[in-house]
Amino acid sequence: MSPTRRLSYWVVPRADDTARYFDVISRLAKARNAPAFAPHVSLASIEGEQPDLSPCLDLLSGLEVQPVEIGMTDAFTMSLFVRLEHHPALLEAREFMLNQPGAISSRDFDPHLSLCYGAPPEGAVDWDEVRALLDQPVRFSALHAVQIPPIVETDEDVRGWNALQTFPF
């Protein structure tokens, strides 16, 4: 019997917004000697068959979300991040995903774009550059299906991510 496949579904910014965030992400990853990762908002994971994503893509079409604050926590995947407004389209897309067979979510929905996984080394954060990310809305253009471990707690877990499919909207 083959193992059941689990995919995480990420909403990703369009290319120019991805570049703005990735510049910060890659510098912080380098300072930690850690892997850089694509900026994304995690909607949910689904175990088993991929659902028809058309309704979700329709909800996300033209999505533009305002960043609201910089946040930091002790959680590995939310060490330093930009919190986003709770945009109705994001909330509806999240609800759609959670209503699919095999949907999994390990925490409450807190739309954000992580900048660093694991605490950034002292002096590694250019706070002016990070705060500048709050000045422009983030425009999204695709949903990615990514194979990730069920729990992401280490840099090694991040290195194992495998983006399998992109669904433009």
Coordinates of C-alpha atoms in Angstrom, one line a residue, residues 39-113:
P39 CA 7.4 34.0 0.1
H40 CA 4.0 32.5 0.6
V41 CA 0.8 32.5 2.6
S42 CA -0.1 28.9 3.7
L43 CA -3.8 28.2 3.1
A44 CA -4.1 24.6 4.3
S45 CA -2.8 21.1 3.6
I46 CA -4.7 18.3 2.0
E47 CA -4.0 14.6 2.4
G48 CA -5.0 12.4 -0.5
E49 CA -6.4 13.5 -3.9
Q50 CA -6.0 17.1 -5.1
P51 CA -9.4 18.8 -5.2
D52 CA -10.8 20.8 -8.1
L53 CA -9.1 24.1 -7.2
S54 CA -11.1 26.2 -9.7
P55 CA -13.4 27.8 -7.1
C56 CA -10.4 28.7 -4.9
L57 CA -8.5 30.2 -7.8
D58 CA -11.6 32.3 -8.7
L59 CA -11.8 33.6 -5.1
L60 CA -8.1 34.6 -5.3
S61 CA -8.1 36.2 -8.7
G62 CA -6.9 39.8 -8.5
L63 CA -6.0 39.4 -4.8
E64 CA -4.2 42.4 -3.3
V65 CA -3.6 42.4 0.4
Q66 CA -2.3 45.1 2.7
P67 CA 0.5 44.3 5.1
V68 CA -0.4 45.5 8.6
E69 CA 2.5 44.9 10.9
I70 CA 5.9 43.1 11.6
G71 CA 5.7 40.2 14.0
M72 CA 8.0 37.9 15.8
T73 CA 7.3 34.7 17.8
D74 CA 9.2 31.8 19.2
A75 CA 7.7 29.5 16.6
F76 CA 10.2 28.3 14.0
T77 CA 8.0 29.2 11.0
M78 CA 6.9 32.5 12.4
S79 CA 10.2 33.8 13.8
L80 CA 10.0 37.1 11.8
F81 CA 7.1 37.8 9.5
V82 CA 4.8 40.4 7.9
R83 CA 1.2 40.0 9.1
L84 CA -1.4 40.7 6.4
E85 CA -4.9 42.0 6.6
H86 CA -7.6 39.4 7.0
H87 CA -8.8 40.0 3.4
P88 CA -12.2 38.4 2.7
A89 CA -10.9 36.6 -0.4
L90 CA -8.1 34.9 1.6
L91 CA -10.6 34.0 4.4
E92 CA -13.0 32.5 1.8
A93 CA -10.2 30.6 0.1
R94 CA -9.0 29.2 3.4
E95 CA -12.6 28.1 4.2
F96 CA -12.9 26.4 0.8
M97 CA -9.7 24.5 1.4
L98 CA -10.7 23.4 4.8
N99 CA -14.0 22.0 3.4
Q100 CA -12.1 19.7 1.0
P101 CA -11.8 16.0 1.8
G102 CA -8.5 15.3 3.6
A103 CA -8.0 19.0 4.7
I104 CA -5.6 19.5 7.5
S105 CA -4.7 22.6 9.5
S106 CA -2.5 22.7 12.5
R107 CA -3.3 26.2 13.7
D108 CA -5.7 29.1 13.4
F109 CA -5.4 31.1 10.1
D110 CA -3.0 34.1 10.6
P111 CA -2.2 35.4 7.0
H112 CA 1.4 36.3 7.0
L113 CA 4.6 36.2 4.9

